[in-house]
Coordinates of N, CA and C in Angstrom, one line a residue:
Chain D
Q78 N -23.9 50.3 -29.1 CA -24.9 49.2 -29.0 C -24.3 48.1 -28.2
V79 N -25.2 47.3 -27.6 CA -24.8 46.2 -26.8 C -24.1 45.1 -27.7
Q80 N -23.0 44.7 -27.2 CA -22.3 43.6 -27.9 C -21.7 42.6 -26.9
L81 N -21.7 41.4 -27.2 CA -21.0 40.4 -26.5 C -20.1 39.6 -27.5
V82 N -18.8 39.7 -27.3 CA -17.9 39.1 -28.3 C -17.1 38.0 -27.6
Q83 N -17.3 36.8 -28.1 CA -16.6 35.6 -27.5 C -15.3 35.3 -28.1
S84 N -14.5 34.5 -27.4 CA -13.2 34.1 -27.9 C -13.4 33.0 -29.0
G85 N -12.4 32.7 -29.7 CA -12.4 31.8 -30.8 C -12.5 30.3 -30.5
A86 N -12.7 29.5 -31.6 CA -12.9 28.1 -31.5 C -11.7 27.4 -30.8
E87 N -12.0 26.3 -30.1 CA -11.0 25.6 -29.4 C -11.1 24.1 -29.7
V88 N -10.0 23.4 -29.8 CA -10.0 22.0 -29.9 C -9.2 21.5 -28.7
K89 N -9.8 20.6 -28.0 CA -9.2 20.1 -26.7 C -9.2 18.5 -26.7
K90 N -8.3 18.0 -26.0 CA -8.3 16.5 -25.8 C -9.1 16.2 -24.5
P91 N -9.6 15.0 -24.5 CA -10.4 14.5 -23.3 C -9.5 14.7 -22.1
G92 N -10.2 15.2 -21.0 CA -9.5 15.4 -19.8 C -8.9 16.8 -19.6
A93 N -8.8 17.5 -20.7 CA -8.3 18.9 -20.6 C -9.3 19.9 -20.1
S94 N -8.9 21.1 -20.0 CA -9.8 22.2 -19.6 C -9.9 23.2 -20.8
V95 N -11.0 24.0 -20.8 CA -11.2 25.1 -21.7 C -11.7 26.3 -21.0
K96 N -11.3 27.5 -21.4 CA -11.8 28.7 -20.8 C -12.2 29.6 -21.9
V97 N -13.5 29.9 -21.9 CA -14.1 30.8 -23.0 C -14.4 32.1 -22.4
S98 N -14.0 33.2 -23.2 CA -14.2 34.5 -22.7 C -15.4 35.2 -23.5
C99 N -16.0 36.2 -22.8 CA -17.1 36.9 -23.4 C -17.0 38.4 -23.0
K100 N -16.5 39.2 -24.0 CA -16.3 40.6 -23.7 C -17.5 41.4 -24.0
A101 N -18.0 42.2 -23.0 CA -19.2 43.0 -23.1 C -18.9 44.4 -23.4
S102 N -19.7 45.1 -24.2 CA -19.6 46.5 -24.4 C -21.0 47.1 -24.7
G103 N -21.0 48.4 -24.6 CA -22.3 49.1 -24.9 C -23.3 49.2 -23.7
Y104 N -22.9 48.7 -22.5 CA -23.8 48.8 -21.4 C -23.0 48.8 -20.1
T105 N -23.6 49.1 -19.0 CA -22.9 49.0 -17.7 C -22.8 47.5 -17.3
F106 N -21.6 47.0 -17.4 CA -21.4 45.5 -17.2 C -22.0 45.0 -15.9
T107 N -21.8 45.8 -14.8 CA -22.1 45.3 -13.5 C -23.6 45.4 -13.2
S108 N -24.4 45.9 -14.1 CA -25.9 46.0 -13.9 C -26.6 44.8 -14.4
Y109 N -25.9 43.8 -14.9 CA -26.6 42.7 -15.5 C -25.8 41.4 -15.1
G110 N -26.5 40.3 -15.3 CA -25.8 39.0 -15.1 C -25.4 38.4 -16.5
I111 N -24.7 37.3 -16.4 CA -24.3 36.6 -17.7 C -24.7 35.1 -17.5
S112 N -25.5 34.6 -18.4 CA -25.8 33.2 -18.4 C -25.0 32.5 -19.5
W113 N -24.6 31.3 -19.3 CA -23.9 30.5 -20.3 C -24.8 29.4 -20.7
V114 N -24.9 29.2 -22.0 CA -25.8 28.2 -22.6 C -24.9 27.4 -23.7
R115 N -25.1 26.1 -23.7 CA -24.4 25.4 -24.8 C -25.4 24.6 -25.6
Q116 N -24.9 24.2 -26.8 CA -25.7 23.5 -27.8 C -24.8 22.5 -28.5
A117 N -25.0 21.2 -28.2 CA -24.3 20.2 -28.9 C -24.7 20.1 -30.4
P118 N -23.9 19.6 -31.3 CA -24.3 19.5 -32.7 C -25.6 18.9 -32.9
G119 N -26.5 19.6 -33.6 CA -27.8 19.0 -33.9 C -28.8 18.9 -32.7
Q120 N -28.4 19.4 -31.6 CA -29.2 19.2 -30.3 C -29.8 20.5 -29.9
G121 N -30.5 20.4 -28.8 CA -31.2 21.6 -28.2 C -30.3 22.4 -27.3
L122 N -30.9 23.4 -26.7 CA -30.1 24.3 -25.8 C -30.0 23.8 -24.4
E123 N -28.9 24.0 -23.8 CA -28.7 23.5 -22.4 C -28.1 24.7 -21.6
W124 N -28.9 25.1 -20.5 CA -28.4 26.1 -19.6 C -27.3 25.6 -18.7
M125 N -26.2 26.3 -18.7 CA -25.0 25.8 -17.9 C -24.9 26.5 -16.6
G126 N -25.2 27.8 -16.5 CA -25.0 28.5 -15.3 C -25.1 30.0 -15.5
W127 N -25.0 30.7 -14.4 CA -25.2 32.2 -14.4 C -24.3 32.8 -13.4
I128 N -23.8 34.0 -13.7 CA -23.0 34.8 -12.8 C -23.5 36.2 -12.7
S129 N -23.5 36.7 -11.5 CA -23.9 38.2 -11.4 C -22.6 39.0 -11.6
A130 N -22.6 39.9 -12.5 CA -21.5 40.7 -12.8 C -21.4 41.8 -11.7
Y131 N -22.4 41.9 -10.9 CA -22.4 42.9 -9.8 C -21.6 42.4 -8.6
N132 N -21.9 41.2 -8.2 CA -21.2 40.7 -7.0 C -20.5 39.3 -7.1
G133 N -20.5 38.8 -8.3 CA -19.8 37.5 -8.6 C -20.6 36.3 -8.1
N134 N -21.8 36.4 -7.6 CA -22.6 35.3 -7.2 C -22.8 34.4 -8.4
T135 N -22.8 33.1 -8.2 CA -23.0 32.1 -9.3 C -24.1 31.1 -9.0
N136 N -24.6 30.5 -10.0 CA -25.6 29.5 -9.9 C -25.3 28.5 -11.1
Y137 N -25.0 27.3 -10.8 CA -24.6 26.3 -11.8 C -25.6 25.2 -12.0
A138 N -25.7 24.7 -13.2 CA -26.5 23.5 -13.4 C -25.9 22.4 -12.7
Q139 N -26.8 21.6 -12.1 CA -26.4 20.5 -11.2 C -25.5 19.5 -11.9
K140 N -25.7 19.2 -13.1 CA -24.9 18.2 -13.8 C -23.5 18.7 -14.1
L141 N -23.3 20.0 -14.0 CA -21.9 20.5 -14.2 C -21.2 20.9 -13.0
Q142 N -21.9 20.8 -11.8 CA -21.3 21.2 -10.6 C -20.0 20.5 -10.4
G143 N -18.9 21.2 -10.0 CA -17.6 20.6 -9.8 C -16.7 20.6 -11.0
R144 N -17.3 20.8 -12.2 CA -16.5 20.9 -13.4 C -16.5 22.3 -14.0
V145 N -17.4 23.1 -13.7 CA -17.5 24.4 -14.3 C -17.2 25.5 -13.3
T146 N -16.6 26.6 -13.8 CA -16.4 27.8 -13.0 C -16.6 29.0 -13.8
M147 N -17.5 29.9 -13.4 CA -17.8 31.2 -14.1 C -17.2 32.3 -13.3
T148 N -16.6 33.2 -13.9 CA -16.0 34.4 -13.3 C -16.2 35.6 -14.2
T149 N -16.0 36.8 -13.6 CA -16.0 38.0 -14.3 C -14.8 38.9 -14.0
D150 N -14.4 39.7 -14.9 CA -13.4 40.7 -14.6 C -14.1 42.1 -14.9
T151 N -14.5 42.8 -13.9 CA -15.2 44.0 -14.1 C -14.3 45.1 -14.7
S152 N -13.0 45.0 -14.6 CA -12.1 46.1 -15.1 C -12.1 46.0 -16.7
T153 N -12.4 44.8 -17.2 CA -12.4 44.7 -18.7 C -13.8 44.3 -19.2
S154 N -14.8 44.3 -18.3 CA -16.1 43.9 -18.7 C -16.2 42.6 -19.5
T155 N -15.4 41.6 -18.9 CA -15.3 40.3 -19.5 C -15.8 39.2 -18.6
A156 N -16.6 38.3 -19.1 CA -17.0 37.1 -18.4 C -16.3 35.9 -18.9
Y157 N -16.0 34.9 -18.0 CA -15.3 33.7 -18.4 C -16.1 32.5 -17.9
M158 N -15.9 31.5 -18.7 CA -16.5 30.2 -18.4 C -15.4 29.1 -18.6
E159 N -15.0 28.4 -17.5 CA -14.0 27.4 -17.6 C -14.7 26.0 -17.3
L160 N -14.5 25.1 -18.2 CA -15.0 23.7 -18.0 C -13.8 22.8 -18.0
R161 N -13.8 21.9 -17.0 CA -12.6 21.0 -16.7 C -13.0 19.6 -17.0
S162 N -12.0 18.7 -17.1 CA -12.2 17.3 -17.3 C -13.1 17.1 -18.5
L163 N -12.7 17.7 -19.6 CA -13.6 17.6 -20.8 C -13.8 16.2 -21.3
R164 N -15.0 16.0 -21.8 CA -15.4 14.7 -22.4 C -15.9 14.9 -23.8
S165 N -16.0 13.9 -24.6 CA -16.4 14.1 -26.0 C -17.8 14.7 -26.0
D166 N -18.7 14.4 -25.0 CA -20.0 15.0 -25.1 C -20.1 16.4 -24.6
D167 N -18.9 17.0 -24.3 CA -18.9 18.4 -24.1 C -18.7 19.2 -25.4
T168 N -18.5 18.5 -26.5 CA -18.4 19.2 -27.8 C -19.7 19.9 -28.1
A169 N -19.6 21.2 -28.3 CA -20.8 22.0 -28.4 C -20.4 23.4 -28.8
V170 N -21.3 24.2 -29.2 CA -21.2 25.7 -29.3 C -21.6 26.2 -27.9
Y171 N -20.7 27.0 -27.4 CA -21.0 27.7 -26.1 C -21.3 29.1 -26.3
Y172 N -22.4 29.6 -25.7 CA -22.9 30.9 -25.8 C -22.9 31.6 -24.5
C173 N -22.5 32.9 -24.5 CA -22.8 33.8 -23.3 C -23.9 34.6 -23.7
A174 N -24.7 35.1 -22.7 CA -25.9 35.9 -22.9 C -26.1 36.8 -21.7
R175 N -26.5 38.1 -22.0 CA -26.7 39.0 -21.0 C -28.1 38.7 -20.4
E176 N -28.1 38.6 -19.1 CA -29.3 38.3 -18.3 C -29.8 39.5 -17.6
F177 N -31.0 40.0 -17.8 CA -31.5 41.1 -17.0 C -32.3 40.6 -15.8
G178 N -32.4 41.4 -14.8 CA -32.9 40.9 -13.5 C -31.8 40.4 -12.6
I179 N -32.2 40.0 -11.4 CA -31.2 39.7 -10.4 C -30.9 38.3 -10.2
A180 N -31.4 37.4 -11.1 CA -31.1 36.0 -10.9 C -31.2 35.3 -12.2
A181 N -30.9 34.0 -12.2 CA -30.9 33.2 -13.4 C -32.3 32.8 -13.8
R182 N -32.9 33.5 -14.7 CA -34.3 33.2 -15.1 C -34.4 33.0 -16.6
L183 N -33.2 33.0 -17.3 CA -33.2 32.9 -18.8 C -34.0 34.0 -19.4
R184 N -33.8 35.2 -18.9 CA -34.3 36.4 -19.5 C -33.1 37.1 -20.1
T185 N -32.7 36.6 -21.3 CA -31.4 37.0 -21.9 C -31.6 37.7 -23.2
D186 N -31.3 39.0 -23.2 CA -31.7 39.8 -24.3 C -30.6 40.0 -25.4
Y187 N -29.3 39.7 -25.0 CA -28.3 39.8 -26.0 C -27.4 38.6 -25.8
W188 N -26.9 38.1 -27.0 CA -26.1 36.9 -27.0 C -24.8 37.1 -27.7
G189 N -23.8 36.4 -27.3 CA -22.6 36.3 -28.0 C -22.7 35.5 -29.3
Q190 N -21.7 35.5 -30.1 CA -21.8 34.8 -31.4 C -21.6 33.3 -31.3
G191 N -21.2 32.8 -30.1 CA -20.9 31.4 -29.9 C -19.5 31.0 -30.1
T192 N -19.0 30.1 -29.4 CA -17.7 29.5 -29.5 C -17.8 28.0 -29.6
L193 N -17.2 27.5 -30.7 CA -17.2 26.0 -30.8 C -16.1 25.4 -30.1
V194 N -16.4 24.5 -29.2 CA -15.4 23.7 -28.5 C -15.5 22.3 -28.9
T195 N -14.5 21.8 -29.5 CA -14.4 20.4 -29.9 C -13.5 19.6 -29.0
V196 N -14.0 18.5 -28.5 CA -13.2 17.6 -27.6 C -13.0 16.3 -28.4
S197 N -11.7 16.1 -28.7 CA -11.4 14.9 -29.5 C -10.0 14.5 -29.3
S198 N -9.8 13.2 -29.2 CA -8.4 12.6 -29.0 C -7.7 12.6 -30.4
Chain M
Q66 N -33.8 17.6 -13.4 CA -35.1 17.8 -13.9 C -35.2 17.6 -15.4
S67 N -36.3 17.0 -15.8 CA -36.5 16.8 -17.3 C -36.8 18.1 -18.0
A68 N -36.3 18.1 -19.3 CA -36.6 19.2 -20.1 C -38.1 19.4 -20.3
L69 N -38.5 20.6 -20.6 CA -39.9 20.9 -20.9 C -40.2 20.3 -22.2
T70 N -41.5 19.8 -22.3 CA -41.9 19.1 -23.5 C -42.5 20.0 -24.6
Q71 N -41.9 20.0 -25.8 CA -42.5 20.7 -26.9 C -42.7 19.8 -28.1
P72 N -43.6 20.1 -29.0 CA -43.8 19.3 -30.2 C -42.6 19.4 -31.0
A73 N -42.2 18.3 -31.7 CA -41.0 18.3 -32.5 C -41.1 19.3 -33.7
S74 N -42.3 19.4 -34.2 CA -42.5 20.2 -35.4 C -43.9 20.8 -35.4
V75 N -44.0 22.0 -36.0 CA -45.3 22.6 -36.3 C -45.1 23.3 -37.6
S76 N -46.2 23.3 -38.4 CA -46.1 23.9 -39.7 C -47.4 24.7 -40.0
G77 N -47.2 25.6 -40.9 CA -48.4 26.5 -41.3 C -48.1 27.2 -42.6
S78 N -49.2 27.7 -43.2 CA -49.0 28.4 -44.4 C -48.8 29.9 -44.1
P79 N -48.2 30.6 -45.1 CA -48.1 32.1 -44.8 C -49.4 32.7 -44.5
G80 N -49.4 33.6 -43.5 CA -50.6 34.3 -43.1 C -51.4 33.6 -42.0
Q81 N -51.2 32.3 -41.9 CA -51.9 31.6 -40.8 C -51.3 31.8 -39.4
S82 N -52.0 31.3 -38.4 CA -51.5 31.4 -37.1 C -51.1 30.0 -36.6
I83 N -50.1 29.9 -35.9 CA -49.7 28.6 -35.3 C -49.4 28.8 -33.8
T84 N -49.5 27.7 -33.0 CA -49.3 27.8 -31.6 C -48.3 26.6 -31.2
I85 N -47.3 27.0 -30.5 CA -46.3 26.0 -30.0 C -46.6 25.8 -28.5
S86 N -46.7 24.6 -28.0 CA -46.9 24.4 -26.6 C -45.6 24.0 -25.9
C87 N -45.6 24.2 -24.6 CA -44.4 23.9 -23.8 C -45.0 23.4 -22.5
T88 N -44.9 22.1 -22.3 CA -45.5 21.5 -21.1 C -44.5 21.1 -20.0
G89 N -44.7 21.6 -18.9 CA -43.9 21.3 -17.7 C -44.7 20.7 -16.6
T90 N -44.3 21.1 -15.4 CA -45.0 20.7 -14.2 C -45.2 21.8 -13.2
S91 N -45.8 21.5 -12.1 CA -46.0 22.6 -11.1 C -44.7 23.1 -10.5
S92 N -43.6 22.4 -10.8 CA -42.3 22.8 -10.3 C -41.6 23.7 -11.2
D93 N -42.1 23.9 -12.4 CA -41.5 24.9 -13.3 C -42.6 25.8 -13.9
V94 N -43.1 25.4 -15.1 CA -44.0 26.3 -15.8 C -45.2 26.7 -14.9
G95 N -45.8 25.7 -14.2 CA -47.0 26.0 -13.4 C -46.7 26.8 -12.2
G96 N -45.5 26.8 -11.7 CA -45.2 27.4 -10.4 C -44.6 28.8 -10.5
Y97 N -44.2 29.3 -11.7 CA -43.6 30.6 -11.8 C -44.0 31.2 -13.1
N98 N -44.0 32.5 -13.1 CA -44.2 33.3 -14.3 C -42.9 33.7 -15.0
Y99 N -42.0 32.8 -15.0 CA -40.7 33.1 -15.7 C -40.5 32.1 -16.8
V100 N -41.4 32.2 -17.8 CA -41.3 31.5 -19.0 C -40.8 32.4 -20.1
S101 N -39.8 32.0 -20.8 CA -39.3 32.7 -22.0 C -39.4 31.8 -23.2
W102 N -39.4 32.5 -24.4 CA -39.4 31.8 -25.7 C -38.2 32.4 -26.5
Y103 N -37.5 31.5 -27.2 CA -36.4 31.9 -28.1 C -36.6 31.4 -29.5
Q104 N -36.2 32.2 -30.4 CA -36.2 31.8 -31.8 C -34.7 31.6 -32.3
Q105 N -34.4 30.5 -33.0 CA -33.0 30.3 -33.4 C -33.0 29.8 -34.9
H106 N -32.4 30.7 -35.7 CA -32.2 30.3 -37.1 C -30.9 29.5 -37.2
P107 N -30.8 28.6 -38.2 CA -29.6 27.8 -38.3 C -28.3 28.5 -38.3
G108 N -27.4 28.1 -37.5 CA -26.1 28.7 -37.4 C -26.0 30.0 -36.6
K109 N -27.2 30.4 -36.1 CA -27.2 31.7 -35.4 C -27.5 31.5 -33.9
A110 N -27.2 32.6 -33.1 CA -27.5 32.5 -31.7 C -29.0 32.7 -31.5
P111 N -29.5 32.1 -30.4 CA -30.9 32.3 -30.1 C -31.3 33.8 -29.9
K112 N -32.6 34.1 -30.1 CA -33.1 35.4 -30.0 C -34.3 35.4 -29.0
L113 N -34.3 36.2 -28.0 CA -35.4 36.3 -27.1 C -36.6 36.9 -27.7
M114 N -37.7 36.2 -27.7 CA -39.0 36.6 -28.3 C -40.0 37.0 -27.3
I115 N -40.1 36.3 -26.2 CA -41.0 36.5 -25.1 C -40.3 36.2 -23.8
Y116 N -40.6 37.0 -22.8 CA -40.1 36.7 -21.4 C -41.2 37.0 -20.4
D117 N -41.1 36.3 -19.3 CA -42.1 36.4 -18.2 C -43.5 36.1 -18.8
V118 N -43.6 35.0 -19.5 CA -44.8 34.4 -20.0 C -45.3 35.2 -21.3
S119 N -45.5 36.5 -21.1 CA -46.2 37.2 -22.2 C -45.6 38.6 -22.6
N120 N -44.4 38.9 -22.1 CA -43.8 40.2 -22.4 C -42.9 40.1 -23.6
R121 N -43.0 41.1 -24.5 CA -42.2 41.1 -25.7 C -41.1 42.1 -25.5
P122 N -39.8 41.7 -25.8 CA -38.7 42.7 -25.8 C -38.9 43.7 -26.9
S123 N -38.3 44.9 -26.7 CA -38.4 45.9 -27.7 C -37.8 45.4 -29.0
G124 N -38.5 45.7 -30.1 CA -38.1 45.3 -31.4 C -38.7 43.9 -31.9
V125 N -39.3 43.2 -31.0 CA -39.9 41.9 -31.4 C -41.3 42.2 -32.0
S126 N -41.6 41.6 -33.1 CA -42.9 41.9 -33.8 C -44.1 41.5 -32.9
N127 N -45.2 42.2 -32.9 CA -46.3 41.9 -32.1 C -47.1 40.7 -32.7
R128 N -46.6 40.1 -33.8 CA -47.2 38.9 -34.3 C -46.9 37.7 -33.3
F129 N -45.9 37.9 -32.4 CA -45.5 36.9 -31.5 C -46.2 37.2 -30.1
S130 N -46.9 36.2 -29.5 CA -47.5 36.4 -28.3 C -47.4 35.2 -27.4
G131 N -47.3 35.3 -26.1 CA -47.2 34.2 -25.2 C -48.3 34.2 -24.2
S132 N -48.5 33.0 -23.7 CA -49.5 32.8 -22.6 C -49.2 31.6 -21.8
K133 N -50.0 31.4 -20.7 CA -49.8 30.2 -19.9 C -51.1 29.8 -19.3
S134 N -51.3 28.5 -19.2 CA -52.4 27.9 -18.5 C -52.0 26.7 -17.7
G135 N -52.1 26.7 -16.4 CA -51.6 25.6 -15.6 C -50.1 25.3 -15.9
N136 N -49.8 24.1 -16.2 CA -48.4 23.7 -16.5 C -48.0 23.8 -17.9
T137 N -48.8 24.4 -18.7 CA -48.4 24.5 -20.2 C -48.4 26.0 -20.6
A138 N -47.3 26.4 -21.2 CA -47.1 27.7 -21.8 C -47.2 27.5 -23.3
S139 N -47.6 28.6 -23.9 CA -47.8 28.6 -25.4 C -47.2 29.9 -26.0
L140 N -46.7 29.7 -27.2 CA -46.2 30.8 -28.1 C -47.1 30.7 -29.3
T141 N -47.7 31.8 -29.7 CA -48.5 31.9 -30.9 C -47.9 32.9 -31.8
I142 N -47.7 32.5 -33.1 CA -47.2 33.3 -34.1 C -48.4 33.5 -35.1
S143 N -48.8 34.8 -35.2 CA -49.9 35.1 -36.1 C -49.3 35.7 -37.4
G144 N -50.1 35.6 -38.5 CA -49.7 36.1 -39.8 C -48.3 35.5 -40.1
L145 N -48.2 34.2 -40.1 CA -47.0 33.5 -40.3 C -46.3 34.0 -41.6
Q146 N -44.9 34.2 -41.5 CA -44.1 34.7 -42.6 C -43.0 33.7 -42.8
A147 N -42.4 33.8 -44.0 CA -41.3 32.9 -44.3 C -40.1 33.0 -43.4
E148 N -39.9 34.2 -42.9 CA -38.8 34.5 -42.0 C -39.0 33.9 -40.6
D149 N -40.2 33.4 -40.3 CA -40.5 32.8 -39.0 C -40.0 31.4 -39.0
E150 N -39.6 30.8 -40.1 CA -39.2 29.4 -40.2 C -37.9 29.3 -39.4
A151 N -37.9 28.6 -38.3 CA -36.7 28.5 -37.4 C -37.1 27.5 -36.3
D152 N -36.1 27.3 -35.4 CA -36.3 26.5 -34.2 C -36.8 27.4 -33.1
Y153 N -37.7 26.9 -32.3 CA -38.2 27.7 -31.1 C -38.0 26.9 -29.8
Y154 N -37.5 27.6 -28.8 CA -37.3 26.9 -27.5 C -38.0 27.7 -26.4
C155 N -38.7 27.0 -25.5 CA -39.2 27.7 -24.3 C -38.2 27.4 -23.2
S156 N -38.3 28.2 -22.2 CA -37.5 28.0 -21.0 C -38.4 28.4 -19.8
S157 N -38.1 27.8 -18.6 CA -38.8 28.2 -17.4 C -37.8 28.1 -16.2
Y158 N -38.1 29.0 -15.3 CA -37.4 28.9 -14.0 C -38.0 27.7 -13.2
T159 N -37.3 27.1 -12.3 CA -37.7 25.9 -11.6 C -37.6 26.0 -10.1
S160 N -38.2 25.1 -9.4 CA -38.1 25.0 -8.0 C -36.7 24.7 -7.5
S161 N -35.8 24.3 -8.3 CA -34.4 24.1 -8.0 C -33.6 25.4 -8.0
S162 N -34.3 26.5 -8.3 CA -33.7 27.8 -8.4 C -32.8 27.9 -9.6
T163 N -33.0 27.1 -10.6 CA -32.3 27.1 -11.9 C -33.3 27.1 -13.0
P164 N -33.0 27.6 -14.2 CA -33.9 27.5 -15.3 C -33.5 26.3 -16.2
H165 N -34.5 25.9 -17.0 CA -34.1 24.9 -18.0 C -34.9 25.1 -19.3
F166 N -34.5 24.5 -20.4 CA -35.1 24.7 -21.7 C -36.0 23.6 -22.0
G167 N -36.9 23.9 -23.0 CA -37.7 22.9 -23.6 C -36.9 22.1 -24.7
T168 N -37.6 21.1 -25.2 CA -36.9 20.2 -26.2 C -36.8 20.8 -27.6
G169 N -37.5 21.9 -27.8 CA -37.3 22.6 -29.1 C -38.4 22.2 -30.1
T170 N -38.8 23.1 -30.9 CA -39.8 22.9 -32.0 C -39.3 23.5 -33.3
K171 N -39.4 22.7 -34.3 CA -39.0 23.2 -35.7 C -40.3 23.8 -36.3
V172 N -40.3 25.0 -36.7 CA -41.4 25.6 -37.4 C -41.1 25.7 -38.8
T173 N -42.0 25.1 -39.6 CA -41.9 25.1 -41.1 C -43.0 26.0 -41.7
V174 N -42.6 26.9 -42.6 CA -43.6 27.7 -43.3 C -43.8 27.0 -44.7
L175 N -45.0 26.5 -44.9 CA -45.3 25.7 -46.1 C -45.3 26.5 -47.4

């Protein structure tokens, strides 16, 4: 069965970086993309970006451009999301999700369990 | 781009039908047939309920249906059940070649 398993919770200081992993299983990794979505406490969903596991093409939300990098390792079927220069308002649960189709359309049929990233001094 | 506008809350009694609206512009909802709907229970990951305006993924109940008219998309839940109580989010592709979410709607089953 399709599974996306994310890395564990992180606590970071302002200005630091965090890298969240998302290990996929149960399907051909390179046949789908991965979208990353975050949700601040008590708030709505925010799309962060997308990466094609086929060719590594990326598409990032404008507000995160320059601070976020998404990568994949096809040898381990793992996607990564790194966010730099962390601020307190980056505190959120970060989700990876399998995206079907060839681009970022938020057609995401399987989701990871979420990773809580807390940014606090 | 601003988030898509959804009502903050919608409620209904068991067995009734409710409709959640998702209002955007011609640069998102009105311009593309890439509207999705997600259900999220507290503390859980979102679940895809509808994609491409009106398509249901395998395993999603046919009590959930989607439609679009102009710049507004809608999710209808018929035969409302207690388990439908959750937050619902719409999303749409945009002219910036990126997608974005709606503001979210809390559905309460009375």
